[in-house]
GROMACS .gro file of C-alpha atoms in nm:
model
  495
    1UNK     CA    1  12.998  14.711  21.525
    2UNK     CA    2  12.708  14.479  21.607
    3UNK     CA    3  12.829  14.122  21.654
    4UNK     CA    4  12.640  13.794  21.673
    5UNK     CA    5  12.668  13.812  22.053
    6UNK     CA    6  12.500  14.152  22.059
    7UNK     CA    7  12.222  14.025  21.833
    8UNK     CA    8  12.171  13.725  22.058
    9UNK     CA    9  12.147  13.938  22.373
   10UNK     CA   10  11.903  14.179  22.205
   11UNK     CA   11  11.700  13.889  22.068
   12UNK     CA   12  11.672  13.727  22.413
   13UNK     CA   13  11.552  14.056  22.569
   14UNK     CA   14  11.288  14.104  22.299
   15UNK     CA   15  11.139  13.755  22.300
   16UNK     CA   16  11.077  13.767  22.677
   17UNK     CA   17  10.791  14.006  22.602
   18UNK     CA   18  10.674  13.814  22.294
   19UNK     CA   19  10.411  13.545  22.280
   20UNK     CA   20  10.503  13.180  22.254
   21UNK     CA   21  10.315  12.902  22.087
   22UNK     CA   22  10.388  12.534  22.135
   23UNK     CA   23  10.357  12.291  21.848
   24UNK     CA   24  10.401  11.915  21.848
   25UNK     CA   25  10.755  11.942  21.719
   26UNK     CA   26  10.912  12.250  21.870
   27UNK     CA   27  10.849  12.561  22.071
   28UNK     CA   28  10.830  12.849  21.823
   29UNK     CA   29  10.904  13.207  21.924
   30UNK     CA   30  10.682  13.468  21.759
   31UNK     CA   31  10.864  13.801  21.760
   32UNK     CA   32  10.835  14.139  21.584
   33UNK     CA   33  10.949  14.169  21.221
   34UNK     CA   34  11.257  14.372  21.304
   35UNK     CA   35  11.398  14.087  21.513
   36UNK     CA   36  11.385  13.843  21.222
   37UNK     CA   37  11.589  14.091  21.019
   38UNK     CA   38  11.899  14.023  21.224
   39UNK     CA   39  11.866  13.652  21.284
   40UNK     CA   40  12.119  13.562  21.016
   41UNK     CA   41  12.380  13.698  21.254
   42UNK     CA   42  12.267  13.475  21.543
   43UNK     CA   43  12.381  13.121  21.608
   44UNK     CA   44  12.225  12.848  21.820
   45UNK     CA   45  11.886  13.020  21.857
   46UNK     CA   46  11.546  12.856  21.846
   47UNK     CA   47  11.368  12.891  21.509
   48UNK     CA   48  11.175  13.214  21.460
   49UNK     CA   49  10.845  13.209  21.273
   50UNK     CA   50  10.876  13.472  20.996
   51UNK     CA   51  10.587  13.708  20.935
   52UNK     CA   52  10.527  13.548  20.597
   53UNK     CA   53  10.449  13.213  20.761
   54UNK     CA   54  10.194  13.385  20.985
   55UNK     CA   55  10.034  13.546  20.679
   56UNK     CA   56  10.029  13.209  20.503
   57UNK     CA   57   9.836  13.062  20.797
   58UNK     CA   58   9.594  13.354  20.783
   59UNK     CA   59   9.527  13.292  20.411
   60UNK     CA   60   9.478  12.919  20.474
   61UNK     CA   61   9.215  12.989  20.740
   62UNK     CA   62   9.034  13.260  20.544
   63UNK     CA   63   8.712  13.162  20.370
   64UNK     CA   64   8.780  13.423  20.103
   65UNK     CA   65   9.128  13.585  20.119
   66UNK     CA   66   9.137  13.948  20.010
   67UNK     CA   67   9.385  14.126  19.785
   68UNK     CA   68   9.527  14.292  20.098
   69UNK     CA   69   9.603  13.948  20.247
   70UNK     CA   70   9.785  13.839  19.931
   71UNK     CA   71   9.962  14.173  19.900
   72UNK     CA   72  10.094  14.154  20.257
   73UNK     CA   73  10.209  13.798  20.196
   74UNK     CA   74  10.423  13.908  19.901
   75UNK     CA   75  10.545  14.230  20.065
   76UNK     CA   76  10.664  14.066  20.388
   77UNK     CA   77  10.988  13.897  20.269
   78UNK     CA   78  11.122  14.216  20.108
   79UNK     CA   79  11.032  14.459  20.385
   80UNK     CA   80  11.379  14.488  20.536
   81UNK     CA   81  11.550  14.502  20.194
   82UNK     CA   82  11.336  14.799  20.085
   83UNK     CA   83  11.384  14.962  20.426
   84UNK     CA   84  11.759  14.966  20.361
   85UNK     CA   85  11.717  15.160  20.035
   86UNK     CA   86  11.764  15.534  20.024
   87UNK     CA   87  11.456  15.643  19.835
   88UNK     CA   88  11.162  15.884  19.850
   89UNK     CA   89  10.866  15.815  20.074
   90UNK     CA   90  10.620  15.585  19.894
   91UNK     CA   91  10.315  15.653  20.112
   92UNK     CA   92  10.177  15.901  19.858
   93UNK     CA   93  10.284  15.701  19.553
   94UNK     CA   94  10.011  15.521  19.359
   95UNK     CA   95  10.003  15.309  19.048
   96UNK     CA   96   9.907  15.488  18.725
   97UNK     CA   97   9.534  15.438  18.658
   98UNK     CA   98   9.598  15.234  18.342
   99UNK     CA   99   9.817  14.978  18.519
  100UNK     CA  100   9.713  14.627  18.619
  101UNK     CA  101   9.889  14.435  18.896
  102UNK     CA  102   9.834  14.058  18.891
  103UNK     CA  103   9.955  13.790  19.130
  104UNK     CA  104   9.987  13.410  19.133
  105UNK     CA  105  10.030  13.256  19.476
  106UNK     CA  106  10.048  12.885  19.556
  107UNK     CA  107   9.982  12.779  19.916
  108UNK     CA  108   9.961  12.405  19.971
  109UNK     CA  109   9.737  12.270  19.691
  110UNK     CA  110   9.548  12.595  19.628
  111UNK     CA  111   9.637  12.857  19.368
  112UNK     CA  112   9.531  13.215  19.443
  113UNK     CA  113   9.503  13.437  19.134
  114UNK     CA  114   9.463  13.806  19.208
  115UNK     CA  115   9.423  14.132  19.021
  116UNK     CA  116   9.447  14.495  19.129
  117UNK     CA  117   9.331  14.784  18.915
  118UNK     CA  118   9.246  15.144  18.994
  119UNK     CA  119   8.885  15.063  19.088
  120UNK     CA  120   8.890  14.694  19.172
  121UNK     CA  121   9.079  14.434  19.375
  122UNK     CA  122   8.990  14.065  19.344
  123UNK     CA  123   9.134  13.727  19.443
  124UNK     CA  124   9.004  13.388  19.332
  125UNK     CA  125   9.114  13.052  19.469
  126UNK     CA  126   9.160  12.743  19.249
  127UNK     CA  127   9.213  12.408  19.426
  128UNK     CA  128   9.470  12.211  19.227
  129UNK     CA  129   9.417  11.848  19.130
  130UNK     CA  130   9.668  11.589  19.244
  131UNK     CA  131   9.795  11.549  18.888
  132UNK     CA  132   9.854  11.921  18.834
  133UNK     CA  133  10.038  11.942  19.168
  134UNK     CA  134  10.329  11.770  18.991
  135UNK     CA  135  10.381  12.053  18.740
  136UNK     CA  136  10.646  12.219  18.956
  137UNK     CA  137  10.840  11.892  18.973
  138UNK     CA  138  10.801  11.864  18.598
  139UNK     CA  139  10.952  12.210  18.557
  140UNK     CA  140  11.243  12.122  18.785
  141UNK     CA  141  11.299  11.808  18.578
  142UNK     CA  142  11.311  12.012  18.256
  143UNK     CA  143  11.564  12.253  18.405
  144UNK     CA  144  11.778  11.965  18.530
  145UNK     CA  145  11.752  11.791  18.191
  146UNK     CA  146  11.855  12.118  18.026
  147UNK     CA  147  12.167  12.142  18.245
  148UNK     CA  148  12.254  11.777  18.184
  149UNK     CA  149  12.219  11.812  17.806
  150UNK     CA  150  12.450  12.115  17.803
  151UNK     CA  151  12.717  11.968  18.030
  152UNK     CA  152  12.703  11.591  17.979
  153UNK     CA  153  12.580  11.507  17.629
  154UNK     CA  154  12.877  11.502  17.391
  155UNK     CA  155  12.730  11.327  17.086
  156UNK     CA  156  12.575  11.589  16.853
  157UNK     CA  157  12.280  11.371  16.751
  158UNK     CA  158  12.198  11.280  17.112
  159UNK     CA  159  12.245  11.643  17.214
  160UNK     CA  160  11.984  11.777  16.973
  161UNK     CA  161  11.748  11.486  17.031
  162UNK     CA  162  11.756  11.562  17.403
  163UNK     CA  163  11.716  11.937  17.350
  164UNK     CA  164  11.418  11.907  17.117
  165UNK     CA  165  11.243  11.666  17.356
  166UNK     CA  166  11.292  11.910  17.644
  167UNK     CA  167  11.167  12.197  17.427
  168UNK     CA  168  10.851  12.000  17.341
  169UNK     CA  169  10.804  11.902  17.705
  170UNK     CA  170  10.817  12.265  17.819
  171UNK     CA  171  10.570  12.369  17.549
  172UNK     CA  172  10.324  12.104  17.671
  173UNK     CA  173  10.376  12.205  18.035
  174UNK     CA  174  10.293  12.568  17.958
  175UNK     CA  175   9.971  12.462  17.787
  176UNK     CA  176   9.874  12.262  18.097
  177UNK     CA  177   9.950  12.558  18.323
  178UNK     CA  178   9.717  12.776  18.116
  179UNK     CA  179   9.428  12.532  18.127
  180UNK     CA  180   9.468  12.351  18.460
  181UNK     CA  181   9.614  12.622  18.683
  182UNK     CA  182   9.479  12.949  18.546
  183UNK     CA  183   9.157  12.805  18.408
  184UNK     CA  184   8.872  13.056  18.374
  185UNK     CA  185   9.068  13.325  18.563
  186UNK     CA  186   9.348  13.354  18.306
  187UNK     CA  187   9.213  13.697  18.210
  188UNK     CA  188   9.317  13.837  18.548
  189UNK     CA  189   9.676  13.843  18.423
  190UNK     CA  190   9.591  14.069  18.130
  191UNK     CA  191   9.628  14.446  18.123
  192UNK     CA  192   9.345  14.690  18.060
  193UNK     CA  193   9.237  14.764  17.702
  194UNK     CA  194   9.447  15.047  17.560
  195UNK     CA  195   9.162  15.221  17.379
  196UNK     CA  196   8.916  15.408  17.598
  197UNK     CA  197   8.639  15.330  17.349
  198UNK     CA  198   8.689  14.957  17.416
  199UNK     CA  199   8.660  15.011  17.791
  200UNK     CA  200   8.344  15.218  17.751
  201UNK     CA  201   8.195  14.957  17.517
  202UNK     CA  202   8.263  14.684  17.774
  203UNK     CA  203   8.100  14.883  18.054
  204UNK     CA  204   7.785  14.952  17.852
  205UNK     CA  205   7.766  14.595  17.723
  206UNK     CA  206   7.821  14.465  18.078
  207UNK     CA  207   7.505  14.639  18.195
  208UNK     CA  208   7.309  14.484  17.909
  209UNK     CA  209   7.459  14.139  17.973
  210UNK     CA  210   7.355  14.145  18.340
  211UNK     CA  211   7.004  14.254  18.244
  212UNK     CA  212   6.962  13.987  17.972
  213UNK     CA  213   7.103  13.703  18.185
  214UNK     CA  214   6.873  13.786  18.474
  215UNK     CA  215   6.553  13.839  18.276
  216UNK     CA  216   6.587  13.563  18.016
  217UNK     CA  217   6.816  13.303  18.173
  218UNK     CA  218   6.757  13.353  18.549
  219UNK     CA  219   7.132  13.405  18.610
  220UNK     CA  220   7.254  13.688  18.833
  221UNK     CA  221   7.614  13.807  18.805
  222UNK     CA  222   7.791  14.113  18.945
  223UNK     CA  223   7.951  14.404  18.762
  224UNK     CA  224   8.302  14.259  18.780
  225UNK     CA  225   8.210  13.922  18.629
  226UNK     CA  226   8.000  14.072  18.348
  227UNK     CA  227   8.285  14.301  18.240
  228UNK     CA  228   8.543  14.025  18.289
  229UNK     CA  229   8.352  13.794  18.054
  230UNK     CA  230   8.327  14.058  17.782
  231UNK     CA  231   8.681  14.197  17.815
  232UNK     CA  232   8.832  13.847  17.797
  233UNK     CA  233   8.584  13.685  17.559
  234UNK     CA  234   8.852  13.619  17.296
  235UNK     CA  235   9.073  13.417  17.534
  236UNK     CA  236   8.810  13.224  17.733
  237UNK     CA  237   8.709  12.878  17.616
  238UNK     CA  238   8.357  12.735  17.635
  239UNK     CA  239   8.475  12.533  17.934
  240UNK     CA  240   8.589  12.854  18.103
  241UNK     CA  241   8.256  13.021  18.035
  242UNK     CA  242   8.070  12.723  18.180
  243UNK     CA  243   8.283  12.734  18.495
  244UNK     CA  244   8.201  13.102  18.543
  245UNK     CA  245   7.828  13.087  18.459
  246UNK     CA  246   7.749  12.727  18.565
  247UNK     CA  247   7.573  12.671  18.232
  248UNK     CA  248   7.623  12.817  17.885
  249UNK     CA  249   7.330  12.757  17.651
  250UNK     CA  250   7.340  12.851  17.281
  251UNK     CA  251   7.137  13.159  17.372
  252UNK     CA  252   7.394  13.275  17.628
  253UNK     CA  253   7.679  13.200  17.389
  254UNK     CA  254   7.519  13.411  17.117
  255UNK     CA  255   7.450  13.691  17.365
  256UNK     CA  256   7.817  13.703  17.473
  257UNK     CA  257   7.935  13.698  17.112
  258UNK     CA  258   7.703  13.985  17.019
  259UNK     CA  259   7.805  14.204  17.315
  260UNK     CA  260   8.181  14.139  17.325
  261UNK     CA  261   8.424  14.370  17.138
  262UNK     CA  262   8.440  14.267  16.769
  263UNK     CA  263   8.818  14.211  16.795
  264UNK     CA  264   9.051  14.128  17.082
  265UNK     CA  265   9.147  14.468  17.229
  266UNK     CA  266   9.510  14.579  17.248
  267UNK     CA  267   9.623  14.572  17.610
  268UNK     CA  268   9.847  14.771  17.840
  269UNK     CA  269  10.129  14.573  18.006
  270UNK     CA  270  10.060  14.407  18.340
  271UNK     CA  271  10.282  14.374  18.647
  272UNK     CA  272  10.315  14.013  18.762
  273UNK     CA  273  10.388  13.920  19.124
  274UNK     CA  274  10.488  13.559  19.191
  275UNK     CA  275  10.576  13.367  19.505
  276UNK     CA  276  10.873  13.140  19.575
  277UNK     CA  277  10.712  12.845  19.394
  278UNK     CA  278  10.542  13.002  19.093
  279UNK     CA  279  10.841  13.230  19.023
  280UNK     CA  280  11.033  12.945  18.855
  281UNK     CA  281  10.767  12.901  18.585
  282UNK     CA  282  10.806  13.097  18.256
  283UNK     CA  283  10.450  13.233  18.244
  284UNK     CA  284  10.545  13.497  17.987
  285UNK     CA  285  10.611  13.228  17.724
  286UNK     CA  286  10.260  13.079  17.743
  287UNK     CA  287  10.085  13.105  17.406
  288UNK     CA  288   9.806  13.283  17.593
  289UNK     CA  289  10.035  13.584  17.655
  290UNK     CA  290  10.186  13.610  17.309
  291UNK     CA  291  10.043  13.962  17.273
  292UNK     CA  292  10.029  14.049  17.643
  293UNK     CA  293  10.350  14.199  17.787
  294UNK     CA  294  10.421  14.096  18.147
  295UNK     CA  295  10.673  14.268  18.377
  296UNK     CA  296  10.774  14.089  18.696
  297UNK     CA  297  10.805  14.268  19.028
  298UNK     CA  298  10.876  14.101  19.364
  299UNK     CA  299  10.590  14.282  19.544
  300UNK     CA  300  10.365  14.588  19.524
  301UNK     CA  301  10.588  14.780  19.767
  302UNK     CA  302  10.885  14.701  19.545
  303UNK     CA  303  10.699  14.838  19.243
  304UNK     CA  304  10.590  15.153  19.427
  305UNK     CA  305  10.950  15.214  19.534
  306UNK     CA  306  11.064  15.196  19.172
  307UNK     CA  307  10.789  15.441  19.076
  308UNK     CA  308  10.903  15.679  19.350
  309UNK     CA  309  11.260  15.672  19.219
  310UNK     CA  310  11.191  15.750  18.852
  311UNK     CA  311  10.922  15.944  18.668
  312UNK     CA  312  10.711  15.742  18.427
  313UNK     CA  313  10.759  15.650  18.155
  314UNK     CA  314  11.137  15.598  18.168
  315UNK     CA  315  11.272  15.735  17.839
  316UNK     CA  316  11.621  15.622  17.741
  317UNK     CA  317  11.875  15.799  17.524
  318UNK     CA  318  11.985  15.480  17.356
  319UNK     CA  319  12.309  15.637  17.233
  320UNK     CA  320  12.407  15.646  17.604
  321UNK     CA  321  12.480  15.272  17.607
  322UNK     CA  322  12.773  15.081  17.755
  323UNK     CA  323  12.837  14.716  17.665
  324UNK     CA  324  13.057  14.440  17.801
  325UNK     CA  325  13.120  14.168  17.541
  326UNK     CA  326  13.287  13.831  17.612
  327UNK     CA  327  13.479  13.951  17.919
  328UNK     CA  328  13.620  13.604  17.997
  329UNK     CA  329  13.734  13.551  17.637
  330UNK     CA  330  13.559  13.212  17.622
  331UNK     CA  331  13.270  13.298  17.387
  332UNK     CA  332  13.442  13.360  17.054
  333UNK     CA  333  13.126  13.296  16.849
  334UNK     CA  334  12.933  13.554  17.054
  335UNK     CA  335  13.210  13.806  17.006
  336UNK     CA  336  13.217  13.745  16.633
  337UNK     CA  337  12.835  13.770  16.616
  338UNK     CA  338  12.814  14.105  16.799
  339UNK     CA  339  13.143  14.295  16.783
  340UNK     CA  340  13.098  14.465  16.446
  341UNK     CA  341  12.729  14.535  16.508
  342UNK     CA  342  12.799  14.694  16.848
  343UNK     CA  343  13.074  14.912  16.703
  344UNK     CA  344  12.832  15.043  16.440
  345UNK     CA  345  12.580  15.175  16.696
  346UNK     CA  346  12.599  15.551  16.726
  347UNK     CA  347  12.748  15.670  17.055
  348UNK     CA  348  12.783  15.325  17.212
  349UNK     CA  349  13.090  15.256  17.424
  350UNK     CA  350  13.216  14.937  17.579
  351UNK     CA  351  13.481  14.670  17.618
  352UNK     CA  352  13.525  14.344  17.433
  353UNK     CA  353  13.739  14.036  17.503
  354UNK     CA  354  13.867  14.173  17.832
  355UNK     CA  355  13.748  14.208  18.189
  356UNK     CA  356  13.603  14.552  18.263
  357UNK     CA  357  13.776  14.767  18.521
  358UNK     CA  358  13.583  14.901  18.820
  359UNK     CA  359  13.565  15.252  18.663
  360UNK     CA  360  13.433  15.098  18.340
  361UNK     CA  361  13.170  14.904  18.532
  362UNK     CA  362  13.074  15.223  18.712
  363UNK     CA  363  13.031  15.395  18.377
  364UNK     CA  364  12.814  15.106  18.255
  365UNK     CA  365  12.580  15.126  18.555
  366UNK     CA  366  12.550  15.504  18.525
  367UNK     CA  367  12.455  15.489  18.155
  368UNK     CA  368  12.099  15.485  18.027
  369UNK     CA  369  12.139  15.131  17.891
  370UNK     CA  370  12.382  14.859  18.003
  371UNK     CA  371  12.430  14.552  17.784
  372UNK     CA  372  12.618  14.249  17.919
  373UNK     CA  373  12.699  13.967  17.674
  374UNK     CA  374  12.892  13.696  17.854
  375UNK     CA  375  12.864  13.409  18.099
  376UNK     CA  376  12.641  13.466  18.402
  377UNK     CA  377  12.551  13.820  18.507
  378UNK     CA  378  12.899  13.974  18.527
  379UNK     CA  379  12.894  14.038  18.902
  380UNK     CA  380  13.234  13.873  18.944
  381UNK     CA  381  13.395  14.179  18.780
  382UNK     CA  382  13.280  14.415  19.057
  383UNK     CA  383  13.586  14.344  19.269
  384UNK     CA  384  13.390  14.220  19.569
  385UNK     CA  385  13.155  14.519  19.571
  386UNK     CA  386  12.775  14.500  19.550
  387UNK     CA  387  12.562  14.652  19.276
  388UNK     CA  388  12.406  14.867  19.550
  389UNK     CA  389  12.749  15.025  19.615
  390UNK     CA  390  12.732  15.201  19.278
  391UNK     CA  391  12.525  15.488  19.142
  392UNK     CA  392  12.296  15.275  18.925
  393UNK     CA  393  12.040  15.415  18.685
  394UNK     CA  394  12.089  15.197  18.376
  395UNK     CA  395  11.830  14.962  18.234
  396UNK     CA  396  12.030  14.638  18.240
  397UNK     CA  397  12.018  14.367  17.972
  398UNK     CA  398  12.213  14.080  18.128
  399UNK     CA  399  12.230  13.824  17.850
  400UNK     CA  400  12.400  13.534  18.027
  401UNK     CA  401  12.307  13.205  18.190
  402UNK     CA  402  12.077  13.226  18.496
  403UNK     CA  403  12.129  13.603  18.517
  404UNK     CA  404  11.763  13.651  18.624
  405UNK     CA  405  11.736  13.356  18.863
  406UNK     CA  406  11.588  13.440  19.204
  407UNK     CA  407  11.658  13.236  19.515
  408UNK     CA  408  11.379  13.271  19.771
  409UNK     CA  409  11.417  13.241  20.148
  410UNK     CA  410  11.158  13.278  20.429
  411UNK     CA  411  11.285  13.628  20.507
  412UNK     CA  412  11.363  13.760  20.161
  413UNK     CA  413  11.510  13.681  19.825
  414UNK     CA  414  11.848  13.698  19.658
  415UNK     CA  415  11.948  13.725  19.295
  416UNK     CA  416  12.095  13.967  19.045
  417UNK     CA  417  11.760  14.123  18.938
  418UNK     CA  418  11.679  14.213  19.299
  419UNK     CA  419  12.023  14.364  19.351
  420UNK     CA  420  11.983  14.584  19.044
  421UNK     CA  421  11.632  14.695  19.139
  422UNK     CA  422  11.741  14.767  19.497
  423UNK     CA  423  12.021  14.985  19.362
  424UNK     CA  424  11.773  15.201  19.170
  425UNK     CA  425  11.779  15.031  18.829
  426UNK     CA  426  11.431  15.072  18.670
  427UNK     CA  427  11.434  14.737  18.484
  428UNK     CA  428  11.642  14.423  18.427
  429UNK     CA  429  11.622  14.164  18.147
  430UNK     CA  430  11.790  13.828  18.200
  431UNK     CA  431  11.761  13.449  18.176
  432UNK     CA  432  11.604  13.228  18.444
  433UNK     CA  433  11.816  12.921  18.370
  434UNK     CA  434  12.121  12.809  18.172
  435UNK     CA  435  12.102  12.851  17.796
  436UNK     CA  436  12.321  12.776  17.493
  437UNK     CA  437  12.520  13.065  17.350
  438UNK     CA  438  12.400  13.060  16.988
  439UNK     CA  439  12.027  13.072  17.073
  440UNK     CA  440  12.102  13.332  17.338
  441UNK     CA  441  12.279  13.543  17.076
  442UNK     CA  442  11.986  13.510  16.835
  443UNK     CA  443  11.741  13.625  17.100
  444UNK     CA  444  11.959  13.916  17.217
  445UNK     CA  445  12.018  14.043  16.864
  446UNK     CA  446  11.651  14.014  16.768
  447UNK     CA  447  11.542  14.195  17.086
  448UNK     CA  448  11.786  14.482  17.036
  449UNK     CA  449  11.731  14.524  16.663
  450UNK     CA  450  11.352  14.515  16.683
  451UNK     CA  451  11.348  14.758  16.977
  452UNK     CA  452  11.595  15.011  16.839
  453UNK     CA  453  11.463  15.006  16.482
  454UNK     CA  454  11.107  15.105  16.575
  455UNK     CA  455  11.189  15.470  16.635
  456UNK     CA  456  11.103  15.685  16.935
  457UNK     CA  457  10.874  15.587  17.222
  458UNK     CA  458  10.909  15.213  17.157
  459UNK     CA  459  10.860  14.985  17.458
  460UNK     CA  460  11.138  14.737  17.541
  461UNK     CA  461  10.890  14.507  17.715
  462UNK     CA  462  10.670  14.487  17.404
  463UNK     CA  463  10.964  14.346  17.208
  464UNK     CA  464  11.032  14.057  17.452
  465UNK     CA  465  10.777  13.805  17.323
  466UNK     CA  466  10.831  13.852  16.947
  467UNK     CA  467  11.207  13.800  16.998
  468UNK     CA  468  11.147  13.450  17.142
  469UNK     CA  469  11.063  13.328  16.794
  470UNK     CA  470  11.422  13.392  16.681
  471UNK     CA  471  11.542  13.098  16.892
  472UNK     CA  472  11.595  12.753  16.744
  473UNK     CA  473  11.438  12.623  17.066
  474UNK     CA  474  11.159  12.877  17.129
  475UNK     CA  475  11.064  12.727  17.465
  476UNK     CA  476  11.375  12.570  17.617
  477UNK     CA  477  11.576  12.886  17.539
  478UNK     CA  478  11.310  13.132  17.422
  479UNK     CA  479  11.108  13.098  17.744
  480UNK     CA  480  11.406  13.173  17.970
  481UNK     CA  481  11.425  13.556  17.925
  482UNK     CA  482  11.218  13.759  18.172
  483UNK     CA  483  11.172  14.129  18.245
  484UNK     CA  484  11.190  14.265  18.602
  485UNK     CA  485  11.091  14.622  18.687
  486UNK     CA  486  10.860  14.897  18.566
  487UNK     CA  487  10.707  14.824  18.224
  488UNK     CA  488  10.730  15.167  18.065
  489UNK     CA  489  11.088  15.160  17.932
  490UNK     CA  490  11.084  15.357  17.607
  491UNK     CA  491  11.331  15.485  17.355
  492UNK     CA  492  11.380  15.860  17.381
  493UNK     CA  493  11.226  16.087  17.117
  494UNK     CA  494  11.496  16.190  16.877
  495UNK     CA  495  11.742  15.924  16.993
   0.00000   0.00000   0.00000
């Protein structure tokens, strides 16, 4: 057994050969990554500078950070967690050619928006104004106000007045994030057009756009920007166009309109990578992404590991479902809302109004689909075990308060979604903050009914956004559900 004393002795031997750097405040030891993995077991040691902080400094200094810089920054905190997984080698694993990986990274007062596709990798920096810097504090205030209204407000009139004000405030905040933070680069978070004919049209029209702009308007743009403008024409405002082209005359506006696809193209889902600050924001609920499915992943290495574990797409036999309903017996309205409906589903098994046993929980995690309808995420019923201690292959719908909340640290992250993904679960759906039970029930029922009623090969992720509209508070509650994992979760043919 390795004790804290052993870690300390090993740490002291390793740092003798490491470099040291002196700052005004403290002497910081810079040591290899593997040393930082064990520092939680050490006591009384000088602070160690994690690799992520070194990468942050590198991005700050860079004139134009690359996708590789951003990718390493997001991969670093989860390196040791993925190393502990028993999984296939990911060195030969690549993203499917139709997939888009997008990232939003906030370092100091600069937002870095990146996109990776099969043939392109780009990152653009957007300095944030002093006013928009406060948006994170505004989000924290909304979450705190939400908690206070649930726990402290007893008068029914005051309760709903407070809730509707918070709902309106979150709607306005999301609009500001779209315009002030994403700005002209909002299209980087969109997936590729589904139809190959749309992609070919954009490529051909891009060549003509570059030629016309250079010959008639004396404006030179590269291949990426020309195709970006045409692919995202339907979502870019005139202000966005001006920011990208410096000037948009009526002639240029007409040219773009003539060359762009006649209708907004249907899009593939996109993977979304967020850092410890931008992760708390419900990007998926922005009006901009109403028809654009977004699946969160902690990092590209995390996503590649999930791809290595399961073939794509992941097709579920939905009759192989296990549910846990109202295990603490303190949500009678939820039980009444769901119990009969759950019992009517062909092949579904589960428990209601009682705590699941460890064998029952094991059965749930080994099913194709696991549905939890109760307070929190249900981890307290594992008898002190971790999710990773079980053979987990289920897609998990954890429909309880804060079941998808991630807590970030300099050397990693903690939270139920990460635990499920690390155990081999292909995808997790949950809530980022506390919600009220009736709106939660409306969302859960709408999501399940719309997904299961569409027949075979229906994507779970595609049903997430439409289900938000079932909530009485479509932002305060409807914005809380998020999807973590691989996007291609489909119903099985013939199920």
